[in-house]
PDB file of C-alpha atoms in Angstrom:
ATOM      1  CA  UNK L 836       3.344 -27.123   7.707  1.00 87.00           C
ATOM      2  CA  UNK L 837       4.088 -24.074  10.243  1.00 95.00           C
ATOM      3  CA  UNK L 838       2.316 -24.264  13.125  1.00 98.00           C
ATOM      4  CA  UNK L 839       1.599 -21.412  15.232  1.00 98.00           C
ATOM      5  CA  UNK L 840       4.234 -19.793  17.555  1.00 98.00           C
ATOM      6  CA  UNK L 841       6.618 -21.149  14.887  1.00 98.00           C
ATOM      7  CA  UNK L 842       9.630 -18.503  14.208  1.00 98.00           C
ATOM      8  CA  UNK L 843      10.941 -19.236  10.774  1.00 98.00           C
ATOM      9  CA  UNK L 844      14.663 -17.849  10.339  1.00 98.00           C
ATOM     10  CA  UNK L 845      16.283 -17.459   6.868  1.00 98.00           C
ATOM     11  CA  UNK L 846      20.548 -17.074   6.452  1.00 98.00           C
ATOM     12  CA  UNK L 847      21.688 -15.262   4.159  1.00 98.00           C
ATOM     13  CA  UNK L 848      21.654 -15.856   0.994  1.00 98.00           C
ATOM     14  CA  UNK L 849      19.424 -16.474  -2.130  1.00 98.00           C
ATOM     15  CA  UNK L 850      16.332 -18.435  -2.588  1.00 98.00           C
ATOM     16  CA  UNK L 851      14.608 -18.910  -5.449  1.00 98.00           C
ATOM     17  CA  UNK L 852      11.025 -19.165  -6.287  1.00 97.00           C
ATOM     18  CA  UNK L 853       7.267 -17.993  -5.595  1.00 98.00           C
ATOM     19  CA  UNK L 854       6.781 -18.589  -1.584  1.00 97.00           C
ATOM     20  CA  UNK L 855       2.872 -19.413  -0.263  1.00 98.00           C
ATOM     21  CA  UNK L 856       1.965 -19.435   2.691  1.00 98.00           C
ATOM     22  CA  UNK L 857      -1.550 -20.987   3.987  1.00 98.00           C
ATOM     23  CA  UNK L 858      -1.274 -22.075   8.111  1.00 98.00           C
ATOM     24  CA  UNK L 859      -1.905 -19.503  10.157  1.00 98.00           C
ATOM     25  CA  UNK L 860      -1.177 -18.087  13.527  1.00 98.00           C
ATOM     26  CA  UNK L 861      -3.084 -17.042  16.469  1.00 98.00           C
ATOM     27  CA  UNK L 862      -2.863 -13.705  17.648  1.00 98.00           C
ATOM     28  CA  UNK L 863      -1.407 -14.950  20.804  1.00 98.00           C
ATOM     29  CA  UNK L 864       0.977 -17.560  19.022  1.00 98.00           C
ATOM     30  CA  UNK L 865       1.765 -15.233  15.127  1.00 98.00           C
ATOM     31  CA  UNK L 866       4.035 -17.658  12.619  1.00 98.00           C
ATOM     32  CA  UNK L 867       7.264 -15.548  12.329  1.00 98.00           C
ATOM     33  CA  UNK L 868       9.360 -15.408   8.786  1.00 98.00           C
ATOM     34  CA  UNK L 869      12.277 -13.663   9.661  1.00 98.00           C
ATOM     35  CA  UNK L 870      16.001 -12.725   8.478  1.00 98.00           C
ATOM     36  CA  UNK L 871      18.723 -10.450   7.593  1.00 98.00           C
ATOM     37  CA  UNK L 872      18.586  -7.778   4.656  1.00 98.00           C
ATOM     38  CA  UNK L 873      20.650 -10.201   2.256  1.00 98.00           C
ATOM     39  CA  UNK L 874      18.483 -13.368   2.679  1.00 98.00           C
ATOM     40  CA  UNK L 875      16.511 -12.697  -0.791  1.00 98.00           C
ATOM     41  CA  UNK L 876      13.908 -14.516  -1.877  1.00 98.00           C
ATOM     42  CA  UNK L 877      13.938 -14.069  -5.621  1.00 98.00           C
ATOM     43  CA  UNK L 878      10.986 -14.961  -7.834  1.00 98.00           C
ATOM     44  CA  UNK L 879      11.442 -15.762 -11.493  1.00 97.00           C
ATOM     45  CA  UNK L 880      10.910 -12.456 -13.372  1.00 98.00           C
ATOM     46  CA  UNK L 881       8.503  -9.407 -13.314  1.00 97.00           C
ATOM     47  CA  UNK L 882       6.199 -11.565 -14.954  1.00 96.00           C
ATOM     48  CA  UNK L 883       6.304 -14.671 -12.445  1.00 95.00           C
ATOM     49  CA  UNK L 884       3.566 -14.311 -10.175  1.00 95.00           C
ATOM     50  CA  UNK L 885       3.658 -13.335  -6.615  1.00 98.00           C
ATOM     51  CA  UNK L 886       6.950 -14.019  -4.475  1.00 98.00           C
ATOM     52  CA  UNK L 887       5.617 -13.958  -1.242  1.00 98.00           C
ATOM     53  CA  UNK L 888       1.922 -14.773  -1.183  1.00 98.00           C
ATOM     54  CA  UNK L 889      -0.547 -15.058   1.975  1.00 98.00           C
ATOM     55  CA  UNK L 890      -2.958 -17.134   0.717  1.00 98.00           C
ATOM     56  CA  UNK L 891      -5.678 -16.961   3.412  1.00 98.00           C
ATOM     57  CA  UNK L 892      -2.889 -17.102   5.676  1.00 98.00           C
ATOM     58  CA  UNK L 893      -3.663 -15.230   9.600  1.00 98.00           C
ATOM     59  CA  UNK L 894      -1.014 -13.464  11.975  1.00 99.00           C
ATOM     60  CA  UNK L 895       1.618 -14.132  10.272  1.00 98.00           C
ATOM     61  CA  UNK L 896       5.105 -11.782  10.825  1.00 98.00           C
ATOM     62  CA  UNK L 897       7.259 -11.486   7.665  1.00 99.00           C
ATOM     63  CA  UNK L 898      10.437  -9.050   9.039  1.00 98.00           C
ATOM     64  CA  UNK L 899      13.894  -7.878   7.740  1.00 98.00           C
ATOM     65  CA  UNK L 900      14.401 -10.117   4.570  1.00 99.00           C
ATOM     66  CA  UNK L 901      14.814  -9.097   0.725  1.00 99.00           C
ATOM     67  CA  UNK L 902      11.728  -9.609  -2.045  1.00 99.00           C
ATOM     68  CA  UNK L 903      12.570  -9.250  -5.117  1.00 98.00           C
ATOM     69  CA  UNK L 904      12.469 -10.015  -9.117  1.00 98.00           C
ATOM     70  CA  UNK L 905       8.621 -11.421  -9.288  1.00 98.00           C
ATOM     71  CA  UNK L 906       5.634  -9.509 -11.105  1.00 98.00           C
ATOM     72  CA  UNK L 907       4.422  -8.869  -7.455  1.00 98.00           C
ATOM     73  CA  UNK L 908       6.392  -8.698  -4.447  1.00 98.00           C
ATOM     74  CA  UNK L 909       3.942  -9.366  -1.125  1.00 99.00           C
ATOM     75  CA  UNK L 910       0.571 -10.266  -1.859  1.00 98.00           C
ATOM     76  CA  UNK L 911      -1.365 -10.765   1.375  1.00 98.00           C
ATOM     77  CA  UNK L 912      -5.325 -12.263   0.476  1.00 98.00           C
ATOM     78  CA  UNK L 913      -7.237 -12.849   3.118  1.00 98.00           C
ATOM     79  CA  UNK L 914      -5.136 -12.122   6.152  1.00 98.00           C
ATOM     80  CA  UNK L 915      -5.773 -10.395   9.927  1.00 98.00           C
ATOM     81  CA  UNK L 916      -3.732  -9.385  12.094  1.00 98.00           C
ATOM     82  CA  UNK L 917      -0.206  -9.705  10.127  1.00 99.00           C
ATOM     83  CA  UNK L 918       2.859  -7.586  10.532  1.00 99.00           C
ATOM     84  CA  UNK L 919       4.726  -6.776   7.227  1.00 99.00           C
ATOM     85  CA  UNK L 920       7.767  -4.700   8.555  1.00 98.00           C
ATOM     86  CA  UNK L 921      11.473  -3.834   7.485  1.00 99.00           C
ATOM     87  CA  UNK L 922      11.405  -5.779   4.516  1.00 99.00           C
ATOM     88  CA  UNK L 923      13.376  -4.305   1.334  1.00 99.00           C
ATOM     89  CA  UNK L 924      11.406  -4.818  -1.801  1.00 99.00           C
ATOM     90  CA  UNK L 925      12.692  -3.992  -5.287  1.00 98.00           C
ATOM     91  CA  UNK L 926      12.052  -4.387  -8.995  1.00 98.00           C
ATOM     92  CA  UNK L 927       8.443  -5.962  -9.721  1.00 98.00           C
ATOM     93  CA  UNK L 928       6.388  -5.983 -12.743  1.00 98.00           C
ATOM     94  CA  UNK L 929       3.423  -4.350 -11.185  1.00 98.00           C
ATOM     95  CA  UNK L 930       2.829  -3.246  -6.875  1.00 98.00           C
ATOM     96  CA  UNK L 931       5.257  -4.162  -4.362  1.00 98.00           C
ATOM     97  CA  UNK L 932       3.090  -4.777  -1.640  1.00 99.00           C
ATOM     98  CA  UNK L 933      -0.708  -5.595  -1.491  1.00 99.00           C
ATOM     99  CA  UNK L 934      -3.151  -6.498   1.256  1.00 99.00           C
ATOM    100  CA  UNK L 935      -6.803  -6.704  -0.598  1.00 98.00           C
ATOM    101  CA  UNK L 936      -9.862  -9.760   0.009  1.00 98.00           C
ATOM    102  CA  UNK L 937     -10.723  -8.760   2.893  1.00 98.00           C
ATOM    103  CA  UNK L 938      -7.147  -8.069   4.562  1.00 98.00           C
ATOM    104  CA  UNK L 939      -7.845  -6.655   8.372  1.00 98.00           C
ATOM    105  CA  UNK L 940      -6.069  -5.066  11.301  1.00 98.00           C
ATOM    106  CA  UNK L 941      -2.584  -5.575   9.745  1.00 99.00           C
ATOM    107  CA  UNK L 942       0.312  -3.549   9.860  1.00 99.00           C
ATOM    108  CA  UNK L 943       2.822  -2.451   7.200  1.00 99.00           C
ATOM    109  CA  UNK L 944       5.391  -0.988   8.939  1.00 99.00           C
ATOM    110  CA  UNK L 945       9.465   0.294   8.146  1.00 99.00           C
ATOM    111  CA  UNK L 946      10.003  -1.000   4.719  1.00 99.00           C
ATOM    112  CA  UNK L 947      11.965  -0.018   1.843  1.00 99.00           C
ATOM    113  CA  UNK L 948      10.121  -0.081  -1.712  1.00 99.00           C
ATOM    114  CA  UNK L 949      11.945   0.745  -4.939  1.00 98.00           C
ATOM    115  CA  UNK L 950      11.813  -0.254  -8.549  1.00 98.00           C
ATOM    116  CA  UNK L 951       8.022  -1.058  -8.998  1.00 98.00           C
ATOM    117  CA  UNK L 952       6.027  -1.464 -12.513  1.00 98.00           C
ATOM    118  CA  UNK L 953       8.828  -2.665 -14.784  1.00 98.00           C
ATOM    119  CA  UNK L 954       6.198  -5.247 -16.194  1.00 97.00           C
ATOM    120  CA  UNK L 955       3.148  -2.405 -16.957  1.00 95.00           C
ATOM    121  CA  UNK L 956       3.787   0.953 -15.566  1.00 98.00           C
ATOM    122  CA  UNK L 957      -0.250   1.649 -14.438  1.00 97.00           C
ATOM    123  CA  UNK L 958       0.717  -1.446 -11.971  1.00 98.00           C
ATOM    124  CA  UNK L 959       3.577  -0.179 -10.325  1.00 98.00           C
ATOM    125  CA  UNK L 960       1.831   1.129  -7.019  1.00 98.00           C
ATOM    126  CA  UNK L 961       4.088   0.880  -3.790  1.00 99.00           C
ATOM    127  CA  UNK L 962       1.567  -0.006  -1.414  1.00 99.00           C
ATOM    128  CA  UNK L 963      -1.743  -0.715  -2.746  1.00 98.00           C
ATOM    129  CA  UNK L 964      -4.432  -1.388  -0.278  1.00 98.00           C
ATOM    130  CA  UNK L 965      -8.042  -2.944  -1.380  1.00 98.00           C
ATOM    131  CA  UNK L 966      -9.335  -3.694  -5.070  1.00 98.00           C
ATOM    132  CA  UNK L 967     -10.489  -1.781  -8.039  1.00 97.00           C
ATOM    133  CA  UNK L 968     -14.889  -2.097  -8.451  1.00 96.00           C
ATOM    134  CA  UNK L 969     -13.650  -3.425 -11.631  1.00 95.00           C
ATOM    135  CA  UNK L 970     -12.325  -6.241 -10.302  1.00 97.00           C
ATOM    136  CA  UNK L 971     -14.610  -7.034  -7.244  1.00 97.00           C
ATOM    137  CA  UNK L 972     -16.116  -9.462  -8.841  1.00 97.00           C
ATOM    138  CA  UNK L 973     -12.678 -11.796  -9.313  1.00 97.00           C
ATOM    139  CA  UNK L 974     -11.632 -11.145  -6.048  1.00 97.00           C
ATOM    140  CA  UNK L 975     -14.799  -9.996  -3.550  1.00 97.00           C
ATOM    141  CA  UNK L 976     -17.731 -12.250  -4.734  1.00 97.00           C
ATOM    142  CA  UNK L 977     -18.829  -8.501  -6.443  1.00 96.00           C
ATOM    143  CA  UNK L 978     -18.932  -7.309  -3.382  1.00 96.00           C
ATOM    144  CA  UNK L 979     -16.548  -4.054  -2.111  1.00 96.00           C
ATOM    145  CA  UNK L 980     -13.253  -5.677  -0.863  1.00 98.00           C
ATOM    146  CA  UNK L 981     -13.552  -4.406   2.741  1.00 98.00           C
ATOM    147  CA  UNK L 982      -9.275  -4.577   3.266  1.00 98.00           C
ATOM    148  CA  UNK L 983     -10.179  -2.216   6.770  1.00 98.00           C
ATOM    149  CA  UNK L 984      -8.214  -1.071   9.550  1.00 98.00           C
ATOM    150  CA  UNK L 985      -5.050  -1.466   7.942  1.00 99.00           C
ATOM    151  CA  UNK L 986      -1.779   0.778   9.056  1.00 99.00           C
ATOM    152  CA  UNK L 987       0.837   1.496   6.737  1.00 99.00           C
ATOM    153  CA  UNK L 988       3.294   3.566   8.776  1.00 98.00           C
ATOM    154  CA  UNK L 989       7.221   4.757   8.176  1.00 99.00           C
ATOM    155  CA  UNK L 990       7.886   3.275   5.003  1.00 99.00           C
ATOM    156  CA  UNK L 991       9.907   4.330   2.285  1.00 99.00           C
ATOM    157  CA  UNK L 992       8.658   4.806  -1.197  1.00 99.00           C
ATOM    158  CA  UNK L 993      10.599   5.138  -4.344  1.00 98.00           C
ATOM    159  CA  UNK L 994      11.185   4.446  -8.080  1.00 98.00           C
ATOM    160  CA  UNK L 995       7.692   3.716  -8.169  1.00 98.00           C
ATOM    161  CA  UNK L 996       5.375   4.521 -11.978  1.00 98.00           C
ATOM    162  CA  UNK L 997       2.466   4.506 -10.434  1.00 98.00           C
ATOM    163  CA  UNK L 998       1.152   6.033  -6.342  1.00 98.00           C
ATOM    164  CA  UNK L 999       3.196   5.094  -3.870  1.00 99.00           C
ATOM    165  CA  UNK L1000       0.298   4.051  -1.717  1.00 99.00           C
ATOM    166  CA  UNK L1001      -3.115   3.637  -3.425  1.00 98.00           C
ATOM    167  CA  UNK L1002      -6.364   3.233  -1.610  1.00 98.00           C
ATOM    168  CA  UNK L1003      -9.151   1.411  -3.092  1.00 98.00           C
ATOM    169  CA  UNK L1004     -12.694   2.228  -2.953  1.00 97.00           C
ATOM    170  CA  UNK L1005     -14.612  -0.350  -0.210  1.00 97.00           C
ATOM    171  CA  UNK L1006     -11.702   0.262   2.366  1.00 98.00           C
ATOM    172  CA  UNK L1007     -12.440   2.021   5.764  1.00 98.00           C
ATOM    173  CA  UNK L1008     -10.832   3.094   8.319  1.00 98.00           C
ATOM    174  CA  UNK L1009      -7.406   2.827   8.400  1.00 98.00           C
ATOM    175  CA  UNK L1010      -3.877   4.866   8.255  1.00 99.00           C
ATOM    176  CA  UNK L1011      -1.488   6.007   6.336  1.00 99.00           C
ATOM    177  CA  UNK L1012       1.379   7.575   8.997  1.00 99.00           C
ATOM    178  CA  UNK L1013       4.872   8.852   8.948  1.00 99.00           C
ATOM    179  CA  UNK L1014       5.664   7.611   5.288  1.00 99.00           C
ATOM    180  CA  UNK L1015       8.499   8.678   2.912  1.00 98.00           C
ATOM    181  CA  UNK L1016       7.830   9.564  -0.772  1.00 98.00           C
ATOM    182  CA  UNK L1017       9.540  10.272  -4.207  1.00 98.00           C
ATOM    183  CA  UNK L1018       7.496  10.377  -7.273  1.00 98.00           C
ATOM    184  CA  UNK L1019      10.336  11.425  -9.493  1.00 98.00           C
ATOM    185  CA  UNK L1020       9.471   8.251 -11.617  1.00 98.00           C
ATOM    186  CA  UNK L1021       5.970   8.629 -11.329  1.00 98.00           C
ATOM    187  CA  UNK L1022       4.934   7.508 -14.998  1.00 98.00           C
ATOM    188  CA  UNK L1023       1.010   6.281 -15.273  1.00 98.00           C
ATOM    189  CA  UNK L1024      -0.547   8.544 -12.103  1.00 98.00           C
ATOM    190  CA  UNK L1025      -0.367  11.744 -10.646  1.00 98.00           C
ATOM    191  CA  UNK L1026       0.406  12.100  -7.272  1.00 98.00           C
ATOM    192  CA  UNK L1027       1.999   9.898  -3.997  1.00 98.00           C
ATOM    193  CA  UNK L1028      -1.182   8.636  -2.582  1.00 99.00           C
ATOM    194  CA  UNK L1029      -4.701   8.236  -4.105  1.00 98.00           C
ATOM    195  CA  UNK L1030      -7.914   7.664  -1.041  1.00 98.00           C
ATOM    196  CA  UNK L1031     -11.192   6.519  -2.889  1.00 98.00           C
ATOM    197  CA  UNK L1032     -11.767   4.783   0.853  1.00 97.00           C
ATOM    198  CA  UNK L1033     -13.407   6.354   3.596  1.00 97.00           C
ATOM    199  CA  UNK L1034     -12.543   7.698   6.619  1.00 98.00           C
ATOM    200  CA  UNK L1035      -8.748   7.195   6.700  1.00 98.00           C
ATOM    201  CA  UNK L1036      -6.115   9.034   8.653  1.00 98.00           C
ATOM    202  CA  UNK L1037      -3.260  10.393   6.569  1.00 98.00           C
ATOM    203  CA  UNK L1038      -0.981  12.036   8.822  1.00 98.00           C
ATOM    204  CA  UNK L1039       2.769  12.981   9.106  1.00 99.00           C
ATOM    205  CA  UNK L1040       4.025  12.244   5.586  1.00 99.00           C
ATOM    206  CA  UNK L1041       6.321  13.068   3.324  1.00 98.00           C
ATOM    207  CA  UNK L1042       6.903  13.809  -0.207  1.00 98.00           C
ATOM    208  CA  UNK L1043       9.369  15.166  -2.753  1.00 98.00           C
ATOM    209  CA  UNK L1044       8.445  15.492  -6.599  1.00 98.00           C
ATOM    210  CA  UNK L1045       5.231  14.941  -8.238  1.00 98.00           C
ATOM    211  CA  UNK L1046       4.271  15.047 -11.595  1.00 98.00           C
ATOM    212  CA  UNK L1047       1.016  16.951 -10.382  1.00 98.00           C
ATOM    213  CA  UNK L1048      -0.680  16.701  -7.094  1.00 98.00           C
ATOM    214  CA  UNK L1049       0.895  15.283  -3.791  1.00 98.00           C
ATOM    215  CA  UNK L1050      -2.042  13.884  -2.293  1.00 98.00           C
ATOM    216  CA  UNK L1051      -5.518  13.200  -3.940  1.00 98.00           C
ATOM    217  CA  UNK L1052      -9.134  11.947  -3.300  1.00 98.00           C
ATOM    218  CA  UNK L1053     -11.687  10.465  -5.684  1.00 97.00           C
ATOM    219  CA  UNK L1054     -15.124   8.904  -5.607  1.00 94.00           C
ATOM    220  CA  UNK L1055     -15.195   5.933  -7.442  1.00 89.00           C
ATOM    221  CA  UNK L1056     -18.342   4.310  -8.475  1.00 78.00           C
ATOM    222  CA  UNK L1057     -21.951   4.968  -6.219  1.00 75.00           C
ATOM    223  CA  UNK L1058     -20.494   3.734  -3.392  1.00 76.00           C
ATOM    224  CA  UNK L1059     -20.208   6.804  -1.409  1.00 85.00           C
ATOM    225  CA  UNK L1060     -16.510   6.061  -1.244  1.00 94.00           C
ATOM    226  CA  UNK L1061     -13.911   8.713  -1.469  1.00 96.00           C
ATOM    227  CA  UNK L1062     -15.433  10.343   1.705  1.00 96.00           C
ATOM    228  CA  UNK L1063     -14.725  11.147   5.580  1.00 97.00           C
ATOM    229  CA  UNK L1064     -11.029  11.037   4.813  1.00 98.00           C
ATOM    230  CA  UNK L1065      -8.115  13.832   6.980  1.00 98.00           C
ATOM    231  CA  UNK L1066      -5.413  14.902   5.927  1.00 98.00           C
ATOM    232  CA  UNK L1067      -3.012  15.873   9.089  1.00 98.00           C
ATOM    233  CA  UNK L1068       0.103  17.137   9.368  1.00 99.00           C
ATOM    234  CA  UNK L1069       1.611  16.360   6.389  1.00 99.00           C
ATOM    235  CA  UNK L1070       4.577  17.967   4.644  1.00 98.00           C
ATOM    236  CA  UNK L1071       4.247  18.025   0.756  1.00 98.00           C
ATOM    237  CA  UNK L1072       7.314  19.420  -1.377  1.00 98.00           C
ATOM    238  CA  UNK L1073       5.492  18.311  -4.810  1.00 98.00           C
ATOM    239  CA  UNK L1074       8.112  20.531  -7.253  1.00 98.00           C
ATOM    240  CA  UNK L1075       4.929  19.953  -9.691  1.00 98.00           C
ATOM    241  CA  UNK L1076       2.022  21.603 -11.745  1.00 98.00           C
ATOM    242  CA  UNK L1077      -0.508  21.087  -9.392  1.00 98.00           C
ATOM    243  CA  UNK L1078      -1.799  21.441  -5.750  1.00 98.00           C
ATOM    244  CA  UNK L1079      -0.485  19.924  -2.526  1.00 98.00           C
ATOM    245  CA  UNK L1080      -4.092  18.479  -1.458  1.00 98.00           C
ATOM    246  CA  UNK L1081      -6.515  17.899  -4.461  1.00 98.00           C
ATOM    247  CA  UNK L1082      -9.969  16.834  -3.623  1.00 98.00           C
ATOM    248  CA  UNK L1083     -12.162  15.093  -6.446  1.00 93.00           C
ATOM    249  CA  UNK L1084     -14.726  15.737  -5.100  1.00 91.00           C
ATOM    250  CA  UNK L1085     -13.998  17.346  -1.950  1.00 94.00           C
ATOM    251  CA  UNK L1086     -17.166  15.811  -0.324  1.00 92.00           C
ATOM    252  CA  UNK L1087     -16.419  15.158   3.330  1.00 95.00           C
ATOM    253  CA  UNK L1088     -12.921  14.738   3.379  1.00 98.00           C
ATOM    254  CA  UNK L1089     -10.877  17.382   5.310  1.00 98.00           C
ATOM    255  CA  UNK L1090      -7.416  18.930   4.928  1.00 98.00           C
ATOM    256  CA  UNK L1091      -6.245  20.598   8.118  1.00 98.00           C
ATOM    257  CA  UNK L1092      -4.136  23.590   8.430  1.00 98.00           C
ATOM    258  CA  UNK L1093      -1.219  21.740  10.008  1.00 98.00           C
ATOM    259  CA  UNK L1094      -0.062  20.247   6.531  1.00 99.00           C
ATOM    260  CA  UNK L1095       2.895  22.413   4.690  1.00 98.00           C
ATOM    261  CA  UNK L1096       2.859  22.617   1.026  1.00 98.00           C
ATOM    262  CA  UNK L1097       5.528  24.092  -0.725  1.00 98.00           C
ATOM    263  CA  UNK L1098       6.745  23.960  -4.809  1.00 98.00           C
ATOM    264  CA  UNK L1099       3.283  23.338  -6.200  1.00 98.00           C
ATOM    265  CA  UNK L1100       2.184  25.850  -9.052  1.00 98.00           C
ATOM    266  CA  UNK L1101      -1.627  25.046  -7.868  1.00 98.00           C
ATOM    267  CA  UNK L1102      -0.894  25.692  -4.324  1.00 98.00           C
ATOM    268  CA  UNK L1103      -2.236  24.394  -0.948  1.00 98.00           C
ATOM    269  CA  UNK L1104      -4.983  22.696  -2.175  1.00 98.00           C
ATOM    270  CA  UNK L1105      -8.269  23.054  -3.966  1.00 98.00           C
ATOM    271  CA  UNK L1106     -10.113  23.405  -0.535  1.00 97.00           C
ATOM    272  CA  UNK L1107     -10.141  26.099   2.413  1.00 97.00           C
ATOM    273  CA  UNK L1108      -8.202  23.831   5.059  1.00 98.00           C
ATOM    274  CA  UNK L1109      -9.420  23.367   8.833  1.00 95.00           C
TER     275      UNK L1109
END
């Protein structure tokens, strides 16, 4: 079993199967899983579970390799203080990445997602942060899956059916920087990124064709969530039927005046901005 401090290094080349990790690190001492673009760790099918799975698993640093072929490509449960970075996932069944039960202060950072949804298309999310109320009560004891403080920052998001980066009601407080997005698949939503948390940061992005919106909000539930949430900076070339910033409902969330919308029949947004 991997210890902490323990820097795991894959050669290239192919290896086969769903990969679970339970030790974990310290955040003096993370367990490193490291290696070039063409080591691949293949799963069985976008139907065969999860390739690379964090089960519980703390500080952990997964860098450089290839995920792909598996219904879901990272799944991190459980897990604080990990760094998910430069990693090149492609062709799942549903999301490529995923941090949700109670996933904390980690960092998604500099990867490359393509392909998603090829098992349902309502799946296919690029980043999805959190759990659906529906399911709290499979995954959060029925209570809101508090994934908080996560930052997802310079990836880049393609060939996805469903958001690029969707975040669930019960999150708080994290943020979504510096990201890269094409919804020209965009099948089973309507825009890149979709906050039902509260009070995230969504700053210096980027996206190119939507099949409505670019960015959205929504309240989910009688939480309160969906609320508290900025939009900053921000450049949004949706080449779509709707707005670049569309607030449902607009609640406390703000859209400042520094984000550039262009191409969207709608225009700016449904809101004055700040």
């Amino acid at each position: 079993m991997a210890q902490p401090g323990d820097v795991i290094v894959l050669a290239p080349g192919t290896y086969e199967g769903n990969f679970v990790a339970t030790a974990s690190g310290t955040a003096s001492s993370p367990i490193t899983l490291c290696g070039p673009k063409d080591a691949v760790l293949q799963g069985g099918g976008v139907k065969d579970g999860y390739i690379v799975h964090l089960d519980g698993a703390e500080y952990w640093h997964l860098i450089g390799f290839t995920v792909t072929n598996g219904q879901k490509g990272v799944m991190a449960d459980g897990t604080t203080g990990s760094v998910i970075e430069n990693l090149t996932v492609s062709d799942t069944g549903d999301e490529a990445i995923h941090l949700r039960r109670f996933s904390t202060g980690n960092i998604v950072r500099g990867n490359t997602i393509s392909n998603t949804g090829q098992r349902k298309p309502k799946f296919g999310e690029g980043i999805y942060i959190g759990t659906a109320e529906s399911n709290w009560c499979d995954i959060s004891d029925c209570q809101p899956d508090a994934s908080d403080d996560n930052l997802i920052e310079g990836n880049l998001i393609s060939g996805t059916t469903s958001e690029a980066v969707d975040i669930k009601e019960g999150t708080r407080g994290g943020t979504l920087r510096a990201n890269s997005f094409d919804g020209a698949t965009i099948s089973a939503a309507d825009s890149w990124v979709d906050v039902k948390g509260n009070d995230w940061l969504i700053e210096g992005n980027t996206g190119v064709n939507s099949p409505l919106d670019g960015f959205q909000t929504h309240e989910i539930g009688d939480g309160g969530y969906g609320s508290g949430n900025v939009f900053r900076g921000n450049t949004a070339t949706v080449n779509g039927p709707g707005f670049g910033f569309s607030l449902t409902p607009v609640r406390d969330n703000v859209v400042e005046c520094s984000n550039t919308v262009s191409a969207a029949a709608e225009g700016f947004a449904n809101v004055e901005c700040r």
